[in-house]
PDB file of C-alpha atoms in Angstrom:
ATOM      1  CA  UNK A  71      89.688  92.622  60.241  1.00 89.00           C
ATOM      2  CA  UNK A  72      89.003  95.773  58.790  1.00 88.00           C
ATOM      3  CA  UNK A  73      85.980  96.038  61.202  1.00 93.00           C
ATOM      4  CA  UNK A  74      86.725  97.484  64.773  1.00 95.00           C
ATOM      5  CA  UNK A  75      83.609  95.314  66.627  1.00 95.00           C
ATOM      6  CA  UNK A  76      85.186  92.401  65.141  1.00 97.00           C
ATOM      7  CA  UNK A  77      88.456  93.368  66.603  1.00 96.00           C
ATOM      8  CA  UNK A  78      87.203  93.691  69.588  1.00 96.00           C
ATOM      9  CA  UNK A  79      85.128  90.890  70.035  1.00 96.00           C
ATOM     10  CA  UNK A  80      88.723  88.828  68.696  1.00 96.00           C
ATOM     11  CA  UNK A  81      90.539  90.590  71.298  1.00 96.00           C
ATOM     12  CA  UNK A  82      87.729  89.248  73.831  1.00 96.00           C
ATOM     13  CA  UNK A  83      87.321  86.148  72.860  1.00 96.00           C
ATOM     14  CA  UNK A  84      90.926  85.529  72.574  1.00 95.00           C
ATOM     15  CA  UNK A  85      91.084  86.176  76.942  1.00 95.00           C
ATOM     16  CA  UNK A  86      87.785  84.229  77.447  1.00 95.00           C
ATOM     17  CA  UNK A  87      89.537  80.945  75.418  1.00 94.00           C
ATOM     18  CA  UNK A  88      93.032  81.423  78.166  1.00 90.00           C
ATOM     19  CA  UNK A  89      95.382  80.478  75.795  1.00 93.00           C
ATOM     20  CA  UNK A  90      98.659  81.706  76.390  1.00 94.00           C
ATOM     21  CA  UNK A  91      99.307  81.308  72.321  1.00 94.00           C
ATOM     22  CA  UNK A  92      97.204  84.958  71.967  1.00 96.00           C
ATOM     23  CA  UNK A  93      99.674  87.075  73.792  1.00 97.00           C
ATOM     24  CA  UNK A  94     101.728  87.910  71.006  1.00 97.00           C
ATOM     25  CA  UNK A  95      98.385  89.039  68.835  1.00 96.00           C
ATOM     26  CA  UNK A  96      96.836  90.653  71.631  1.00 97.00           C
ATOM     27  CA  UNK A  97     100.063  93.213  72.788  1.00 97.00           C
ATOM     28  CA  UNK A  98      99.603  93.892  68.580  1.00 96.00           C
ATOM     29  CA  UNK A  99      95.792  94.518  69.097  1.00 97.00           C
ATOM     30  CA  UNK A 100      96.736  96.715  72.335  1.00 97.00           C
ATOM     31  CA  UNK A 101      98.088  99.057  69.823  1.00 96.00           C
ATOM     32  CA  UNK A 102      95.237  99.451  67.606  1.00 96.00           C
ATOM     33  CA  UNK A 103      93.755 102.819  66.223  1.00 97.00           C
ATOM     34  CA  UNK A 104      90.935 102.115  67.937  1.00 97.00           C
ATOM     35  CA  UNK A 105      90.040 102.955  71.778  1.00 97.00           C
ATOM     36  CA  UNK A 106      87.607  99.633  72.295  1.00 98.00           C
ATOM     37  CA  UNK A 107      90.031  96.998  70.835  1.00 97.00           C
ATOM     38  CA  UNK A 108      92.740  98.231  72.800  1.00 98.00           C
ATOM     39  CA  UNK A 109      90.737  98.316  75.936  1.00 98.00           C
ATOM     40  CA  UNK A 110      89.351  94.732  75.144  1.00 98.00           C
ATOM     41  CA  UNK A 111      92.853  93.913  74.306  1.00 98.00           C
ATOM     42  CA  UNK A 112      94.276  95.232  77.364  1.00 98.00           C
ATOM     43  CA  UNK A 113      91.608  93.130  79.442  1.00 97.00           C
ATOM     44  CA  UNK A 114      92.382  89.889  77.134  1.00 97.00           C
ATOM     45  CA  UNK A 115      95.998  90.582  78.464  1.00 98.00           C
ATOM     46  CA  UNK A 116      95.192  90.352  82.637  1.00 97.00           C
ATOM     47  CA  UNK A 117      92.793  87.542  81.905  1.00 97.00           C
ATOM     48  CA  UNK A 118      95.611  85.499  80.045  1.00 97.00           C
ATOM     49  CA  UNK A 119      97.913  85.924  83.282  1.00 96.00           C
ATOM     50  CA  UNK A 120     100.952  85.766  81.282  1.00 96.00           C
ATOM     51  CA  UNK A 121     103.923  87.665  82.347  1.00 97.00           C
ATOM     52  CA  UNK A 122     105.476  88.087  79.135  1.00 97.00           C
ATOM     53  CA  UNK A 123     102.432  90.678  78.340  1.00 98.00           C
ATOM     54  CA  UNK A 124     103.697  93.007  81.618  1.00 98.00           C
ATOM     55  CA  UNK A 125     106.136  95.366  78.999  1.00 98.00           C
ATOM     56  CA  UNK A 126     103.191  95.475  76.894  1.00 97.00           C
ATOM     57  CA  UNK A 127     100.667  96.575  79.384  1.00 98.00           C
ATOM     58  CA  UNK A 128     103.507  99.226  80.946  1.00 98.00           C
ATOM     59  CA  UNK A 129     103.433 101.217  77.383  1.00 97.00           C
ATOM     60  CA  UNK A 130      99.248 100.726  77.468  1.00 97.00           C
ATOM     61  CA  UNK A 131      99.215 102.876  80.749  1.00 97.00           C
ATOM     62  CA  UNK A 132     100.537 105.964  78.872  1.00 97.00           C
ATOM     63  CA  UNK A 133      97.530 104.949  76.714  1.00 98.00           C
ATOM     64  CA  UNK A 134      95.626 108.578  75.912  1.00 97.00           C
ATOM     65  CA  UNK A 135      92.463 106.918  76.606  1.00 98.00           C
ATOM     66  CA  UNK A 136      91.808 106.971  80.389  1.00 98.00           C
ATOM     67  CA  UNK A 137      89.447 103.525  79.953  1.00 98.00           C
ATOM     68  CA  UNK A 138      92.319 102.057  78.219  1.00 98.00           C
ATOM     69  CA  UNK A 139      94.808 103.145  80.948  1.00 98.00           C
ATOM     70  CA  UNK A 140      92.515 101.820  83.572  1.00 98.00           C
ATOM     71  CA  UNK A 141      91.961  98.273  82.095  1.00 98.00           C
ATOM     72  CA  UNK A 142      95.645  98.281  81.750  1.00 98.00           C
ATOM     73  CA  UNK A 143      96.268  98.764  85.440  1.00 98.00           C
ATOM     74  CA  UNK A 144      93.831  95.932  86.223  1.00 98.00           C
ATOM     75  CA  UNK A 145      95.660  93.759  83.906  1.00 98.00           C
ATOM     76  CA  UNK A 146      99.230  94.316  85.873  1.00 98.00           C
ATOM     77  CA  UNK A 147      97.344  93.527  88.788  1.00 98.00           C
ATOM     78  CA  UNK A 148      96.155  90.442  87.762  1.00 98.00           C
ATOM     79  CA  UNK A 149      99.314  89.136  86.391  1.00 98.00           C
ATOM     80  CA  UNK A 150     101.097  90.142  89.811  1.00 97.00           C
ATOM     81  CA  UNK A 151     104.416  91.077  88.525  1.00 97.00           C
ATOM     82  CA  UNK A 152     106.716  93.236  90.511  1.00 97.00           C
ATOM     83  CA  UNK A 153     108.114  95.012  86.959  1.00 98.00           C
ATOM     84  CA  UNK A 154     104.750  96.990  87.201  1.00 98.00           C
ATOM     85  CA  UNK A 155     105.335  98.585  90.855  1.00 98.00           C
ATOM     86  CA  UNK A 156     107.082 101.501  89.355  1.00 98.00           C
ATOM     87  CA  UNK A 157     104.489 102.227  86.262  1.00 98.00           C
ATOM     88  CA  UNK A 158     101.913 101.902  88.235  1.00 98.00           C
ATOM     89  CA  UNK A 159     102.936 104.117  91.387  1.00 98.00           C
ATOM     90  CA  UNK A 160     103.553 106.595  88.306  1.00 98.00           C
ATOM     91  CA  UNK A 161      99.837 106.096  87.496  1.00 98.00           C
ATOM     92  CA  UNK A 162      99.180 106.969  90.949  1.00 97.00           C
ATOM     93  CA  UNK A 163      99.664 110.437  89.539  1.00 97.00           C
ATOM     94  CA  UNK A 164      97.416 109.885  87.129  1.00 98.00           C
ATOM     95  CA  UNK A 165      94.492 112.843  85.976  1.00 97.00           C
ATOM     96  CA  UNK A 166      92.039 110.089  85.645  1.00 98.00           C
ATOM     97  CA  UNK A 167      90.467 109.286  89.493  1.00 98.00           C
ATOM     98  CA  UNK A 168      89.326 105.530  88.427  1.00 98.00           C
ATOM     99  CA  UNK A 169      92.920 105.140  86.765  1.00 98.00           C
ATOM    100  CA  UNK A 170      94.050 105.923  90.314  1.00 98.00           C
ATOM    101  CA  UNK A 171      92.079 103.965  92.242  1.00 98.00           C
ATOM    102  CA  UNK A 172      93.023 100.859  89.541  1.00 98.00           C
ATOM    103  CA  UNK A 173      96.632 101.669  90.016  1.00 98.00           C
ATOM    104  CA  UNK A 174      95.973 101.595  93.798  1.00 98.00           C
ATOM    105  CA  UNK A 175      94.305  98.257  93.655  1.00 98.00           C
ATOM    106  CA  UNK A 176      97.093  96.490  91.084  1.00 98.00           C
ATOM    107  CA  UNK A 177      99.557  97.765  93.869  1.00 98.00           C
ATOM    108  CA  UNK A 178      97.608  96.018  96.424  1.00 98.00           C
ATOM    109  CA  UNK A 179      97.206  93.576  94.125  1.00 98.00           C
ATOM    110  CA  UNK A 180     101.212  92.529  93.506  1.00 98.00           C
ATOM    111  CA  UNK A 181     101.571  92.627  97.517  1.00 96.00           C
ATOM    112  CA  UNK A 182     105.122  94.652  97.250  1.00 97.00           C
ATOM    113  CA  UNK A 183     106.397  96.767  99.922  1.00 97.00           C
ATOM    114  CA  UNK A 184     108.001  99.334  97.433  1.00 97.00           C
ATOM    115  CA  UNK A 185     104.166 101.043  96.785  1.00 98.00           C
ATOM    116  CA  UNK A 186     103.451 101.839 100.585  1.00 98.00           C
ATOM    117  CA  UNK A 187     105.253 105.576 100.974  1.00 98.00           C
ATOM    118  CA  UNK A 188     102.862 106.627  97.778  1.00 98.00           C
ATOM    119  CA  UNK A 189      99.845 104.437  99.022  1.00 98.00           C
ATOM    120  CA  UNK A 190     100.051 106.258 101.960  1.00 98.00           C
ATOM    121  CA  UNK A 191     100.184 109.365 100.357  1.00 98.00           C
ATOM    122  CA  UNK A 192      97.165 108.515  98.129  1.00 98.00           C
ATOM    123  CA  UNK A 193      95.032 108.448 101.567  1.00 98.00           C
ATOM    124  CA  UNK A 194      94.633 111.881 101.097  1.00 98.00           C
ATOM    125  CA  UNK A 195      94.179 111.794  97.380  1.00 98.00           C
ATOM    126  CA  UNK A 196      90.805 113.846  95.983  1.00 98.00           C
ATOM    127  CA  UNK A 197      88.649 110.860  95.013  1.00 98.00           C
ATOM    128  CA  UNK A 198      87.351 108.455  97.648  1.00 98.00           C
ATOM    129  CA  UNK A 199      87.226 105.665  95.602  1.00 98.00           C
ATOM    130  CA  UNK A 200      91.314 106.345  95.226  1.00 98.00           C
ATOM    131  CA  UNK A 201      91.672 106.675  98.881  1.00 98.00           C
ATOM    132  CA  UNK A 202      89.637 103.407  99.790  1.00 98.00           C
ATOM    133  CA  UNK A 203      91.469 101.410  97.208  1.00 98.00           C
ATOM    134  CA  UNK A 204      95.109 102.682  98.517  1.00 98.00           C
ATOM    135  CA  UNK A 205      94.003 101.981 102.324  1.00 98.00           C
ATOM    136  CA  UNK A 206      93.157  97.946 100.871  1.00 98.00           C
ATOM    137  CA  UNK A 207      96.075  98.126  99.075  1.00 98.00           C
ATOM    138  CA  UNK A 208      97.846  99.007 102.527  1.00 98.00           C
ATOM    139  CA  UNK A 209      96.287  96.322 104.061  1.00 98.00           C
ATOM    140  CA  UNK A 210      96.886  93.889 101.695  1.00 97.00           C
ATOM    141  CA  UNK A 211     100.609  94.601 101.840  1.00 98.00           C
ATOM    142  CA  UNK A 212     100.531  94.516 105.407  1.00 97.00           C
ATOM    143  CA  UNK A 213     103.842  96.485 106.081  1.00 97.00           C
ATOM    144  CA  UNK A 214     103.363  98.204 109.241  1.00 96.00           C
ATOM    145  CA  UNK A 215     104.903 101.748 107.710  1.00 97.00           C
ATOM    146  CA  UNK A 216     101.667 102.638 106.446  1.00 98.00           C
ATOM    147  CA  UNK A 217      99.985 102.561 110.102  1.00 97.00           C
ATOM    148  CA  UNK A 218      99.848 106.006 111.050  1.00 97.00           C
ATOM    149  CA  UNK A 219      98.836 106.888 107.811  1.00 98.00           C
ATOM    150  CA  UNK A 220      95.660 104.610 107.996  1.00 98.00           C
ATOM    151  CA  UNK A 221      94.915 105.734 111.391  1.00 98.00           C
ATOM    152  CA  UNK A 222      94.622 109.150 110.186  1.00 98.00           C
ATOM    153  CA  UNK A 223      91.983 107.703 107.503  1.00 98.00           C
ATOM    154  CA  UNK A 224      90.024 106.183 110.240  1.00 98.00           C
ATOM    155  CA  UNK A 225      88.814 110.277 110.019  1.00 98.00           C
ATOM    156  CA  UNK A 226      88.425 110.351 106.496  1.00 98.00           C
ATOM    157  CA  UNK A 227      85.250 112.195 106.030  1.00 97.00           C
ATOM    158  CA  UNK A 228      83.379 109.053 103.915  1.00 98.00           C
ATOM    159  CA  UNK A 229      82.933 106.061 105.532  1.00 98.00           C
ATOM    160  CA  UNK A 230      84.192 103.726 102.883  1.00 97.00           C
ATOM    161  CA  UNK A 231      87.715 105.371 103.220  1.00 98.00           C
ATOM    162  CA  UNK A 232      86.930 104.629 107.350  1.00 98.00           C
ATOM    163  CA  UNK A 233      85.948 100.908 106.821  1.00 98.00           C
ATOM    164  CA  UNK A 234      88.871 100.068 104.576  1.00 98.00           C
ATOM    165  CA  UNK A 235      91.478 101.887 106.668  1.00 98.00           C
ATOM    166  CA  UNK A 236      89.788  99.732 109.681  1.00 98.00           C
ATOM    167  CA  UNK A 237      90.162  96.766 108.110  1.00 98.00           C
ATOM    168  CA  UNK A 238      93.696  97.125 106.296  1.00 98.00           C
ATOM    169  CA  UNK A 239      95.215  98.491 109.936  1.00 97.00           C
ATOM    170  CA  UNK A 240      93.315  94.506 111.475  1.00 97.00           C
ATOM    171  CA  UNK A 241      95.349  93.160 108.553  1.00 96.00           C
ATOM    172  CA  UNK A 242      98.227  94.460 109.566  1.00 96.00           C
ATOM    173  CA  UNK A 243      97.767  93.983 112.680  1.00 85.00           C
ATOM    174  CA  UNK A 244      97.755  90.087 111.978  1.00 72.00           C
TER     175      UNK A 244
END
């Protein structure tokens, strides 16, 4: 459609239906001239679940757009596919703080012990919300490398860092 909205509301639709048969129209609708249809498209992608859409989603998180790298990150965490640990401990990196904190969560997300040395070393990231998401990540990877790391967050000066470090080192300690 000529019309962006309609795009986008396609591109949404075509996730809320979970119908495998839209991948192949929604990676082409990920790499539309416009920043809302390939946010929505990105978004249609995780919801779908279908691994064939990780290489896809990789090339979205170089996205300009910092919403469309972010909705990108959530998608590889969804779909749970180890050939998104590297891109997405890239995104770590990331300018954007909520692209970071996505990243962290899509690492915690895919559960692979690869991401812990840079989890750990987004505990001291900037952004809280970045350092809370790597310490659940930790925990939900539950390799005990990232223990002294978390114990150190346990002094993080905001409490949500504190309560997820708390929690990931009792999952760990499982």
């Amino acid at each position: 459609s000529p019309s962006w909205i309609a795009r986008r509301n396609a591109a949404w639709a075509l996730g809320a239906l979970d119908d495998t048969r839209a991948v192949k129209a929604l990676i082409g609708a990920a790499r539309d001239q416009e920043t809302l249809v390939r946010k929505q498209a990105a978004w249609a992608l995780g919801a779908l679940d279908d691994a064939a859409a990780v290489p896809a989603l990789v090339t979205v998180l170089q996205d300009a757009d910092a919403g469309v790298r972010c909705q990108a990150a959530w998608a590889l965490g969804a779909i749970d596919d180890a050939r998104a640990v590297e891109p997405l401990l890239a995104a770590l990196k990331d300018g954007n703080s909520s692209v970071r904190s996505q990243a962290a969560w899509a690492l915690g997300a895919i559960d692979d012990p690869r991401a812990v040395t840079t989890l750990v070393a987004a505990l001291d990231d900037d952004d809280a919300s970045v350092r809370s998401r790597a310490a659940w990540a930790l925990g939900a990877i539950g390799d005990s490398r990232a223990l002294t790391g978390l114990v150190a967050a346990l002094k993080d000066s905001e409490a949500a860092v504190r309560r997820q470090a708390a929690w990931a080192i009792g999952a760990i300690g499982r």
